Structures are given as structure tokens and as C-alpha cells.
CSV table of C-alpha atoms and ligand atoms in Angstrom, one decimal:
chain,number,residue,atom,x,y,z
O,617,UNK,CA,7.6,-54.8,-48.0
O,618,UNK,CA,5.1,-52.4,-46.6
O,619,UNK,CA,6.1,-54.1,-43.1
O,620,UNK,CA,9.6,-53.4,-43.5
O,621,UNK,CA,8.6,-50.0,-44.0
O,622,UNK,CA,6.7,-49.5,-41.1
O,623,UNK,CA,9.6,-50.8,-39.0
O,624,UNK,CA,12.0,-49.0,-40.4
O,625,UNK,CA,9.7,-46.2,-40.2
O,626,UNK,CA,8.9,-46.8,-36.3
O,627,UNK,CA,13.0,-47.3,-35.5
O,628,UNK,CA,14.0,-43.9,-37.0
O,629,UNK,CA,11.0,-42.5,-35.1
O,630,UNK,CA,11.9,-44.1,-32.0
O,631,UNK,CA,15.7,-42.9,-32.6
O,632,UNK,CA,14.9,-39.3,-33.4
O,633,UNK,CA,13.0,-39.7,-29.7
O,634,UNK,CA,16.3,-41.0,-27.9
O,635,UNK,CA,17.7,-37.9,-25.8
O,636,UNK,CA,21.2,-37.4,-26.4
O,637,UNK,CA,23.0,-38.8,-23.2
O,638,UNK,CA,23.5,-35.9,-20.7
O,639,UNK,CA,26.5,-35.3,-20.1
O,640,UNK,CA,28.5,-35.9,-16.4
O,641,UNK,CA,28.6,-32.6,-13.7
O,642,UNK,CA,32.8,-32.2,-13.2
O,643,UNK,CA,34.1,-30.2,-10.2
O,644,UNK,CA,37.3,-28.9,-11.0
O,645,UNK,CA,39.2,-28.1,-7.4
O,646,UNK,CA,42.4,-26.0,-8.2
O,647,UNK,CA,45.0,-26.1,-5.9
O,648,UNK,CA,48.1,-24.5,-7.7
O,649,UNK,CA,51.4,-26.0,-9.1
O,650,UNK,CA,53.1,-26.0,-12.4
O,651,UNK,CA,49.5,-27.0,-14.2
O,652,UNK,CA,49.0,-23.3,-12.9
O,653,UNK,CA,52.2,-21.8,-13.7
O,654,UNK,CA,54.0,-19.4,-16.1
O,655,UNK,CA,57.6,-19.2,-17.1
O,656,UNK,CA,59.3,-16.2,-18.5
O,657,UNK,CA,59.4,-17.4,-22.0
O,658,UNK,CA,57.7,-20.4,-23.8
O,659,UNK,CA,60.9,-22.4,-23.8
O,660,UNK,CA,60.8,-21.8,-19.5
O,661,UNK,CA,60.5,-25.3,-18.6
O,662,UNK,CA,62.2,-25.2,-15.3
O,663,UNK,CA,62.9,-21.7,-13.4
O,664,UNK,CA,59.4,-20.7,-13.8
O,665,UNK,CA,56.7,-19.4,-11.0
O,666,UNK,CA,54.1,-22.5,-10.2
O,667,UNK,CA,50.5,-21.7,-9.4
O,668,UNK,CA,49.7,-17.8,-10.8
O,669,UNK,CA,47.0,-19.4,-13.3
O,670,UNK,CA,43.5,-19.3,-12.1
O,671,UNK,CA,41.3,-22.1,-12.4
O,672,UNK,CA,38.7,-20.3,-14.9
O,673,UNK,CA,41.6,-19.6,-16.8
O,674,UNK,CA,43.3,-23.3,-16.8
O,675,UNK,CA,39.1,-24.1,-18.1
O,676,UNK,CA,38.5,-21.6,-20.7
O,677,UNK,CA,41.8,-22.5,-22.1
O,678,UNK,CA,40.4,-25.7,-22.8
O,679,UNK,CA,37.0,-25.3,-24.5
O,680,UNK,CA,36.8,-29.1,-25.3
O,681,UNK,CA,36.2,-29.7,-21.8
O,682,UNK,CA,32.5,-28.9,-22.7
O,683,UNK,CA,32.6,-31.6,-25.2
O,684,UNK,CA,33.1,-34.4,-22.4
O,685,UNK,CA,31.6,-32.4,-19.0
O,686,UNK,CA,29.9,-30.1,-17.5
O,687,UNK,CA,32.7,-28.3,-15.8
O,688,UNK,CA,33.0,-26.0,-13.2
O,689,UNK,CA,35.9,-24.4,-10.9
O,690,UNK,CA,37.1,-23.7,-7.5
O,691,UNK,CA,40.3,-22.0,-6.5
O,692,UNK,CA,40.4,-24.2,-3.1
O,693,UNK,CA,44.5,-23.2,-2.8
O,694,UNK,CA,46.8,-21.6,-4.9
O,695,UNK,CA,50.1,-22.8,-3.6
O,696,UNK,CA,53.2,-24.8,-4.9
O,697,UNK,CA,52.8,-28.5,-3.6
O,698,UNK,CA,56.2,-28.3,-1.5
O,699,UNK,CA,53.8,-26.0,0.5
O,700,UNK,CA,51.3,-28.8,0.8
O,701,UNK,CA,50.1,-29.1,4.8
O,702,UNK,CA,47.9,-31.6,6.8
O,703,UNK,CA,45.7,-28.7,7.2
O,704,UNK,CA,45.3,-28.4,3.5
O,705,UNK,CA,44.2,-31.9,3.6
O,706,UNK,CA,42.1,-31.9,6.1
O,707,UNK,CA,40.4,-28.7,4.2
O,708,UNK,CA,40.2,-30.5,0.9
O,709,UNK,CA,39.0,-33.9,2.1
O,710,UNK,CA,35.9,-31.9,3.5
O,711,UNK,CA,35.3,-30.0,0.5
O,712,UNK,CA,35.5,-33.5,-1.8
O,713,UNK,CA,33.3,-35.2,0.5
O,714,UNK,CA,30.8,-32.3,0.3
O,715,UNK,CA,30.6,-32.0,-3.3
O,716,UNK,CA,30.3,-35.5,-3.9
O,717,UNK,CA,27.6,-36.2,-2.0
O,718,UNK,CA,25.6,-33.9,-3.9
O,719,UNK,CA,23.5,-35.6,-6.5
O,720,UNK,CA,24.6,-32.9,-8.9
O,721,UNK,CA,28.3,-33.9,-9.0
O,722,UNK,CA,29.5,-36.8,-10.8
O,723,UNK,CA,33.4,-36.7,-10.6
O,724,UNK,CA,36.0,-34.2,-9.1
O,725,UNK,CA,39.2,-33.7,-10.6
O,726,UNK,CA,41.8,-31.6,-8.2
O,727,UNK,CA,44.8,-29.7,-10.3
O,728,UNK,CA,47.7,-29.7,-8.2
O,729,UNK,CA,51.6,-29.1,-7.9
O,730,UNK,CA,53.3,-32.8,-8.8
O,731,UNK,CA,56.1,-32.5,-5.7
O,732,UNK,CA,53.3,-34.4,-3.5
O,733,UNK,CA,50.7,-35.0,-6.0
O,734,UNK,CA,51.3,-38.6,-4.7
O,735,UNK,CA,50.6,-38.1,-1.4
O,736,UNK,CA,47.7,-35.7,-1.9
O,737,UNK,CA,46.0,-39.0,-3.9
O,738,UNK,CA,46.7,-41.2,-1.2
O,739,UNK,CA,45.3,-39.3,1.9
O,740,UNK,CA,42.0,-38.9,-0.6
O,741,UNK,CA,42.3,-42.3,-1.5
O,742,UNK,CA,41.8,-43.5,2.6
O,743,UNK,CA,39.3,-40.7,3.4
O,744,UNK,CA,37.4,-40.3,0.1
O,745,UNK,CA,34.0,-41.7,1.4
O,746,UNK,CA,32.3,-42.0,-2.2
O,747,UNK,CA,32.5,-44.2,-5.3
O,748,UNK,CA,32.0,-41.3,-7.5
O,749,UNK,CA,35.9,-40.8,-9.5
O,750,UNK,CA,38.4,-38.3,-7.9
O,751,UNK,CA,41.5,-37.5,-9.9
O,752,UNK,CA,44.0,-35.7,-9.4
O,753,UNK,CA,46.5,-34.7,-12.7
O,754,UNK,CA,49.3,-31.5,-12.8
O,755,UNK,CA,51.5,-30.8,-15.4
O,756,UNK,CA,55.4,-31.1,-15.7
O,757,UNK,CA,55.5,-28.1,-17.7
O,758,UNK,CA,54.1,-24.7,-16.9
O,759,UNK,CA,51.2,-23.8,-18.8
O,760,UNK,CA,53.3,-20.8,-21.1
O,761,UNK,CA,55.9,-23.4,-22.4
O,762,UNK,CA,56.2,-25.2,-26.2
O,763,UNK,CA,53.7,-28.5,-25.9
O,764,UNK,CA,52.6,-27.7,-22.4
O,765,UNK,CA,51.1,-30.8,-21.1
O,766,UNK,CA,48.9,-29.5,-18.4
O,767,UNK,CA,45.8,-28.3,-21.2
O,768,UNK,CA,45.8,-32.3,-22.3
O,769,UNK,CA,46.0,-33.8,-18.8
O,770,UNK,CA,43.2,-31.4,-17.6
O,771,UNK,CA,41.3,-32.9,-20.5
O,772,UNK,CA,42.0,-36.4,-20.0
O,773,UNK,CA,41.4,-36.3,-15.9
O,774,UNK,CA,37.8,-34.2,-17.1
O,775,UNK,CA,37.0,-37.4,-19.2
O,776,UNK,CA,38.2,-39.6,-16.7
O,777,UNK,CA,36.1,-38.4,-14.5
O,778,UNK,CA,33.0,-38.1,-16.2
O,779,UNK,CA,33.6,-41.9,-17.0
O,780,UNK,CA,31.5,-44.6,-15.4
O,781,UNK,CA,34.3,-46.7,-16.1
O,782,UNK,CA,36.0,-44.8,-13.4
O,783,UNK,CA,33.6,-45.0,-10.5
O,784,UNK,CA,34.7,-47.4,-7.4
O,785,UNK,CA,38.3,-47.4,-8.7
O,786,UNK,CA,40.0,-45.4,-5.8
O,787,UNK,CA,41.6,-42.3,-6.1
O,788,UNK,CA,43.2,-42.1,-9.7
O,789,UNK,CA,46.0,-40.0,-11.2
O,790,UNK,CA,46.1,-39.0,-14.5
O,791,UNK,CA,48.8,-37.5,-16.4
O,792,UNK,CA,50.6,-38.4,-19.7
O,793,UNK,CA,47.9,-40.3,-21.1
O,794,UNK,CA,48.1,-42.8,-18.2
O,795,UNK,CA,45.8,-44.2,-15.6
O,796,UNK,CA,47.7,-44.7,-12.1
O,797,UNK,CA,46.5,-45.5,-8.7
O,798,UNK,CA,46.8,-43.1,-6.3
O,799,UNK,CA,48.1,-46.2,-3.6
O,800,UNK,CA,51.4,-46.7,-5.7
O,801,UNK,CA,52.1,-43.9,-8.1
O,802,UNK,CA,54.9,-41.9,-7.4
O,803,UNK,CA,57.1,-39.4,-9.2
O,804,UNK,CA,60.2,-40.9,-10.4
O,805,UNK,CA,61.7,-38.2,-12.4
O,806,UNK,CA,62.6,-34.1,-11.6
O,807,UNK,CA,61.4,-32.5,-15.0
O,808,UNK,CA,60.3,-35.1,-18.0
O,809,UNK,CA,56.7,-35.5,-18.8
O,810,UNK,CA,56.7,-39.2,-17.9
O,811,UNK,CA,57.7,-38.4,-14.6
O,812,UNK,CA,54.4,-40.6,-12.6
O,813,UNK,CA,54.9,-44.2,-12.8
O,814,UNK,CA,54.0,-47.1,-11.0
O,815,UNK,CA,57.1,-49.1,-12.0
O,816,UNK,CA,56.8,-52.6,-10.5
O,817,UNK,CA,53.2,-53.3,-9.8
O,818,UNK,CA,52.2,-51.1,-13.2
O,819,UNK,CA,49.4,-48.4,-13.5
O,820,UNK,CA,45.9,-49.3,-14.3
O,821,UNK,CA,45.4,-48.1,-18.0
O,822,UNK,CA,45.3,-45.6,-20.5
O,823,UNK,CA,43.6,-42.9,-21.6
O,824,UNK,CA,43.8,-42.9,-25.6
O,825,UNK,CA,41.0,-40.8,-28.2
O,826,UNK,CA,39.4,-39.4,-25.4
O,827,UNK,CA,38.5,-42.8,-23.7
O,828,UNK,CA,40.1,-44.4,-20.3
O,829,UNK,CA,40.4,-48.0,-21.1
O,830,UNK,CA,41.0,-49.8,-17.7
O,831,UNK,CA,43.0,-53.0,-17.6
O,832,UNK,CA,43.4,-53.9,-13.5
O,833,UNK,CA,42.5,-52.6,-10.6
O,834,UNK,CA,44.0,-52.1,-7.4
O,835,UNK,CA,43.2,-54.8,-4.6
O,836,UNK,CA,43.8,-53.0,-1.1
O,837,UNK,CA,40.8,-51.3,0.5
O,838,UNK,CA,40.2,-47.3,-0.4
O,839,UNK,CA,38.0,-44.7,-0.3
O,840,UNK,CA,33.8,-46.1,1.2
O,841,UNK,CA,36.0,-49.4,2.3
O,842,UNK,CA,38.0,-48.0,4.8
O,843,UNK,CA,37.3,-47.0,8.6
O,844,UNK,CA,39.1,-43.5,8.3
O,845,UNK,CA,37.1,-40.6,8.7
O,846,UNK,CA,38.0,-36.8,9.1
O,847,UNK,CA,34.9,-35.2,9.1
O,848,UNK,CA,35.6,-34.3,12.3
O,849,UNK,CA,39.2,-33.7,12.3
O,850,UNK,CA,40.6,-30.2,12.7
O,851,UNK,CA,44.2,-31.9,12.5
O,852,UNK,CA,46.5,-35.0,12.3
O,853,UNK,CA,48.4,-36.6,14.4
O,854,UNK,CA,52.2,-35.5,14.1
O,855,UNK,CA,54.8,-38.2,12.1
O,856,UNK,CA,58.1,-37.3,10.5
O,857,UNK,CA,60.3,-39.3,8.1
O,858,UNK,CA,63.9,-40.5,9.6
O,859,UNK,CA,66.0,-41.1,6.3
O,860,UNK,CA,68.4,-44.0,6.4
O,861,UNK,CA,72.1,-43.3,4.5
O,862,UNK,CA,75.5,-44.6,5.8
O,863,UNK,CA,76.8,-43.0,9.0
O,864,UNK,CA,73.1,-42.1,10.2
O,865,UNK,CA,72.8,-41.5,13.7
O,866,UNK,CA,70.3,-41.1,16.1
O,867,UNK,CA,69.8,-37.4,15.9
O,868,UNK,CA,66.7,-37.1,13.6
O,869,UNK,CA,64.9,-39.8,15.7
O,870,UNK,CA,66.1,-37.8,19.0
O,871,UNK,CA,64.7,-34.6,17.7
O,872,UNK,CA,61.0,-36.0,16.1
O,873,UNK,CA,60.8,-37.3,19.6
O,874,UNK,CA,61.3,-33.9,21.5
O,875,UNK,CA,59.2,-32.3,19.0
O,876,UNK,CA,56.2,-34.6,20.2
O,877,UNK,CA,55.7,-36.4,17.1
O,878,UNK,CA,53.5,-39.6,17.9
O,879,UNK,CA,55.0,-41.5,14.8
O,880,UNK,CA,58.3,-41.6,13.1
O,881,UNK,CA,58.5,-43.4,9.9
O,882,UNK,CA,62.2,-45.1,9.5
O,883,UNK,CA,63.2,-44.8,5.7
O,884,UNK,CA,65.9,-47.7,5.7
O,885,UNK,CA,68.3,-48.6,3.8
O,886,UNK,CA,67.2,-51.9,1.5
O,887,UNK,CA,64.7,-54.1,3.2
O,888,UNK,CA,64.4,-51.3,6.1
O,889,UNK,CA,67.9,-52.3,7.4
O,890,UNK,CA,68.2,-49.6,10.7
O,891,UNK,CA,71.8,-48.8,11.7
O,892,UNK,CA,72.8,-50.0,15.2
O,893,UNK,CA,73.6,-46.4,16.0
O,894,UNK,CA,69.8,-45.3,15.6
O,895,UNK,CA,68.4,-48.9,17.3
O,896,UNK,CA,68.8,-47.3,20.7
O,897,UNK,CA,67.3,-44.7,19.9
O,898,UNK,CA,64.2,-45.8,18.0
O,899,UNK,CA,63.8,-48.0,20.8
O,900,UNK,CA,63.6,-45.1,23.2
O,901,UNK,CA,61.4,-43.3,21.2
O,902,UNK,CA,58.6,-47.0,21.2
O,903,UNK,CA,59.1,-47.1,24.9
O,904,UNK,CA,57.4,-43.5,25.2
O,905,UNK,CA,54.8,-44.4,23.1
O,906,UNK,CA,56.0,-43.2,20.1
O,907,UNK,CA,54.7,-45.5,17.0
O,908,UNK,CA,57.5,-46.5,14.7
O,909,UNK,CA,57.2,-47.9,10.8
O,910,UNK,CA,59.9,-49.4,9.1
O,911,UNK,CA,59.8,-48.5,5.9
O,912,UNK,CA,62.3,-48.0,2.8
O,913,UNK,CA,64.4,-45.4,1.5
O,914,UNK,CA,64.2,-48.0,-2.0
O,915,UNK,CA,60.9,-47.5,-3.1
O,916,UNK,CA,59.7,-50.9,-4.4
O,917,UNK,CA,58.7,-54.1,-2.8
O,918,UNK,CA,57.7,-55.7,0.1
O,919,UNK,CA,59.2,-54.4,3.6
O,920,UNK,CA,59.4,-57.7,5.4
O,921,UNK,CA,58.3,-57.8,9.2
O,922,UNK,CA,61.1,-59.5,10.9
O,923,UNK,CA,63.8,-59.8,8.3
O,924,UNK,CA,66.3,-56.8,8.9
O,925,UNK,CA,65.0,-56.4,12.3
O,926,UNK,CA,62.8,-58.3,15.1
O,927,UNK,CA,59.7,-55.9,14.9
O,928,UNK,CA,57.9,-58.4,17.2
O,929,UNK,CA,60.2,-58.1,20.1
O,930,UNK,CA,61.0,-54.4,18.9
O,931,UNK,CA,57.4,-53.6,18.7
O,932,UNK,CA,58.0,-52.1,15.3
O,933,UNK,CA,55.6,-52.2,12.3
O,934,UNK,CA,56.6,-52.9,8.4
O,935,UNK,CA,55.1,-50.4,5.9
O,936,UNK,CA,54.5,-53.1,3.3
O,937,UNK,CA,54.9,-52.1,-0.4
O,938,UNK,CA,54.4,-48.4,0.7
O,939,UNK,CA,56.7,-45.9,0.4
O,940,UNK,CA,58.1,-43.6,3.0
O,941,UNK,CA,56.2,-40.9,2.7
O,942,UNK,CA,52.7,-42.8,2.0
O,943,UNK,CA,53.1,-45.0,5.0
O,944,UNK,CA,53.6,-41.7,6.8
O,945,UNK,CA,49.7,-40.9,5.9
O,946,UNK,CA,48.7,-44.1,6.8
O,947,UNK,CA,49.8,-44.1,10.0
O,948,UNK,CA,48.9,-40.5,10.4
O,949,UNK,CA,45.7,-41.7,9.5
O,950,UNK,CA,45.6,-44.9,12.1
O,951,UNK,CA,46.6,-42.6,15.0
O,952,UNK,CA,43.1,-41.1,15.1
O,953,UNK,CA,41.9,-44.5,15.6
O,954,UNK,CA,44.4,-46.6,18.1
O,955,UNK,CA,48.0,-46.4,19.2
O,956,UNK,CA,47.8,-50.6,19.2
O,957,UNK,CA,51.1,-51.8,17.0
O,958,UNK,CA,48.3,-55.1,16.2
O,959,UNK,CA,45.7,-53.1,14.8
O,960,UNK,CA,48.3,-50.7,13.2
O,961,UNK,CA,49.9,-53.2,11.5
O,962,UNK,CA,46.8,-54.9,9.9
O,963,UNK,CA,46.0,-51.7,8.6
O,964,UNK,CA,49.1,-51.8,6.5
O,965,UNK,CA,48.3,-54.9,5.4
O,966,UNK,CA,44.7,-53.6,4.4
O,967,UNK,CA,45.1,-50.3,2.9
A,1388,LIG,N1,56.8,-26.9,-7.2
A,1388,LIG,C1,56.0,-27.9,-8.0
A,1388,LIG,C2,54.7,-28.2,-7.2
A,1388,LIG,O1,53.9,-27.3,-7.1
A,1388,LIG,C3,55.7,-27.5,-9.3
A,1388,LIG,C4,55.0,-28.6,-10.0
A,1388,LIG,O2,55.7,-29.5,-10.5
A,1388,LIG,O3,53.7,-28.8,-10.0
A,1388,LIG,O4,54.5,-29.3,-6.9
């Protein structure tokens, strides 16, 4: 008996010694949007002005952030996301790699307008060069309408981001209690609050009672696997999107060319199909140097290299499963390291 005592005795002891966990350091990096924005009236959901909210107001209007971080804020932008630029990128790639390789940060989460949310997780998600969980999270409503959902994604991505579970996953985005990776997500709808999807090859999990429960992961390189680095970068190699519809003709391709873009991404119809209108053109554009991706206006699946067109005699590359406007930042991105269609194309295989 008297030795049960003395255990028990010595385990509450030992217990009332345990510190409490401490909890994780969060960086919040505003950048504007409708997670920042205010309508007229609080049944304003569209019509309404995005980023006017500051990003110590978005946190104090949450005070159960401090039950799952320690939070603080920077206002690195306050813009709408239409108004999103390379420069911006390059700005707050530098500022994400800076923080995180401080000790004293444990996560970032970046607030941002959801027009190229997708794109902004993507560019992070190739030049990210830490383990430590980035996510990114807006709002389809502005923060002054009926069941806002910015105040519950900011506290979801906080979480997320304090979570170990999170760390080496890539780039995440989190909004309407789901876990999406930033190499397929996209925004699928104008206005409803279940606008981010990943709709054929599926998100990675959810976030439900203030836990992220994981359930896959994604498989192509990101963030300290890949061989992109801006550090150094003060800006990106020019590439525009041609968009394929019936009756295109060459013009777009023509005028990206004259601009001096050194990339033009071809959003085809289906599988990439290019109209024989634009061929001469796009063929052109290759023979002075200019890098093109076939890509597809569709959004899902697998562009196939040499099926609507014979990329090895054209000298084309296929974007993969990546959208248009992803495989633009890819190849952005591959510019800064060779102009080879080879090496390009493996890295759309890889990334
Ligand atoms: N204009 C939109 C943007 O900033 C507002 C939003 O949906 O966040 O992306």
C-alpha cells in the first residue's frame, strides 16, 4: 500500500514539474484582400473595398489566436491580389526566408487577396528554402459581412502553422476548414466560401476542433528540394499567358514576342490543342529564343507531350498537370537557371 503511495505520490510530483508545452512563435505577413476588407453594410458580400483592415486589427479581432500561438504582424502590402506583381514576390520570398531562418519563428502565415492566392502559394512553394509551415489563407467574405469567414481561416492557418504536423509539407493553403497544397489548389468559384479546391487529385486534409489532421501529401519536389533560389533576384524573367478559344489567331503570341517576353505559356484548348492559325506563329516566337509551354485552358490533367502537337520536333514543352497560370511561375522560375527546352522540361516533370 505504502508503495503505491509513494508512486503515486512521486508521479503527481513529477507532473506538477512538467512545464506546460510552450507554445509556437507565428509571423503573420499581411498582404491585403478581402480577409482585409470592408463592405458598406454587413450583408456587403460582393461590391465591397478589399484590403483597408490592418493586420493588428485582423489579430486583435481574434483573441484566440493566443490560445494556439504566439502571434505577431507585419503589413508587408496592402493591395487587392489582382494587383499582385513579380516584384511583390520577389519582396515577400525574401522576407519569408528571413523570418524563417530565425530560430524564434516557427511558422508564417501570409493573409492575402484570393484572385492569385494560388499563385502567390506556388511561387513560395518553389522558393520557400525552409521546412518550417507557410500558409497562406484569405477570406471570400470581407471582414464586416454576416458569418465572415476570414476571423476562422486566420485561426485555422495560425494553428496550422504552429503545428508540427505541418512542417516539410510545402506551401499549404488553408481556407474553409481545408488543407490544400499550394502545387494544385486553385479557385474554382467567383464568390462562395468553398471557392479553393483541389478537384481531381484532392486536398491534403482538414482542419476540425482546432487540429489539422493530414491524410496525403504531395509528391513533387517544393520548398528545401528544389534548385530555385531568389535571394539574389531583383526581378523575373518576363512570360505571358496566350489563351486558346475558337477563332484565336496569332496576335497575342505576335505581341508577347515584341514585348520581349522570354516565355509564352499557350493555354490550349483540351489537351493543349494550338490552332493552325497561331502554329506559325508560336513557331516564330521558339526560333528567337522565346521558350514556349503548352499548357491548358481546362484545368485538370495531364498535358501530354506529343499528343495534340509534336513538341519534340516543335521544340515545345508540356506543363504537366499544371495550370496555366502556375506553369507560368515555373517557367518564370527555370529561366533564371537555363533557356535548355531538356532541362526545362524535366523541371515540369519535378516540381
Ligand atoms: N480582389 C480580391 C483579391 O484581393 C478580393 C479577395 O477575394 O481577396 O484577391
Amino acid at each position: 500500500m505504502m508503495a503505491l503511495f509513494v508512486s503515486l505520490f512521486f508521479v503527481s510530483s513529477v507532473r506538477a514539474e512538467a512545464p506546460a508545452p510552450r507554445l509556437a512563435n507565428v509571423v503573420i505577413l499581411a498582404t491585403g484582400g478581402t480577409i482585409a476588407g470592408t463592405g458598406a453594410t454587413s450583408t456587403t458580400t460582393v461590391g465591397y473595398t478589399a484590403a483597408t483592415v490592418g493586420v493588428q486589427s485582423l489579430i486583435k479581432a481574434v483573441p484566440e489566436l493566443a490560445k494556439v500561438a504566439n502571434v505577431t504582424g507585419e503589413q508587408v502590402f496592402q493591395i487587392a491580389s489582382e494587383n499582385m506583381s513579380n516584384e511583390h514576390w520577389l519582396i515577400l520570398a525574401k522576407r519569408v526566408n528571413a523570418l524563417l531562418a530565425q530560430p524564434n519563428v516557427d511558422g508564417i502565415v501570409i493573409t492575402h487577396g484570393t484572385d492569385t492566392l494560388e499563385e502567390t502559394a506556388y511561387f513560395l512553394d518553389l522558393v520557400v528554402k525552409s521546412r518550417k509551415p507557410v500558409v497562406l489563407v484569405g477570406a471570400m467574405r470581407p471582414s464586416t459581412a454576416l458569418s465572415a469567414d476570414g476571423p476562422i481561416n486566420l485561426y485555422n492557418s495560425v494553428l496550422l502553422a504552429a503545428s508540427p504536423d505541418a512542417v516539410g509539407k510545402g506551401v499549404l493553403v488553408a481556407m474553409n476548414d481545408q488543407i490544400q497544397a499550394a502545387r494544385e489548389v486553385t479557385k474554382t468559384n467567383t464568390s462562395t466560401l468553398d471557392s479553393f479546391r483541389t478537384p481531381e487529385l484532392g486536398m491534403l486534409g482538414y482542419i476540425q476542433g482546432s487540429k489539422p489532421f493530414f491524410y496525403r501529401a504531395s509528391t513533387r519536389k517544393h520548398t528545401v528540394d528544389t534548385e530555385f533560389d531568389v535571394s539574389a533576384l531583383s526581378a523575373l524573367p518576363a512570360v505571358d499567358i496566350v489563351y486558346g478559344h475558337a477563332n484565336v489567331g496569332p496576335v497575342a503570341v505576335d505581341a508577347f514576342v515584341a514585348a520581349g517576353d522570354k516565355g509564352i505559356i499557350h493555354a490550349g484548348v483540351g489537351d493543349g490543342s494550338l490552332a493552325s492559325k497561331v502554329v506559325p506563329a508560336l513557331k516564330s516566337a521558339r526560333q528567337k529564343g522565346v521558350i514556349i509551354v503548352r499548357a491548358s485552358r481546362v484545368g485538370q490533367g495531364i498535358l501530354a507531350r506529343n499528343g495534340e502537337a509534336n513538341d519534340d520536333e516543335l521544340d515545345f514543352v508540356v506543363a504537366d498537370t499544371l495550370n496555366a497560370q502556375k506553369a507560368r511561375i515555373l517557367l518564370m522560375l527555370a529561366l533564371t537557371k537555363t533557356n535548355s527546352t531538356r532541362e526545362i522540361q524535366r523541371m515540369f516533370y519535378t516540381y
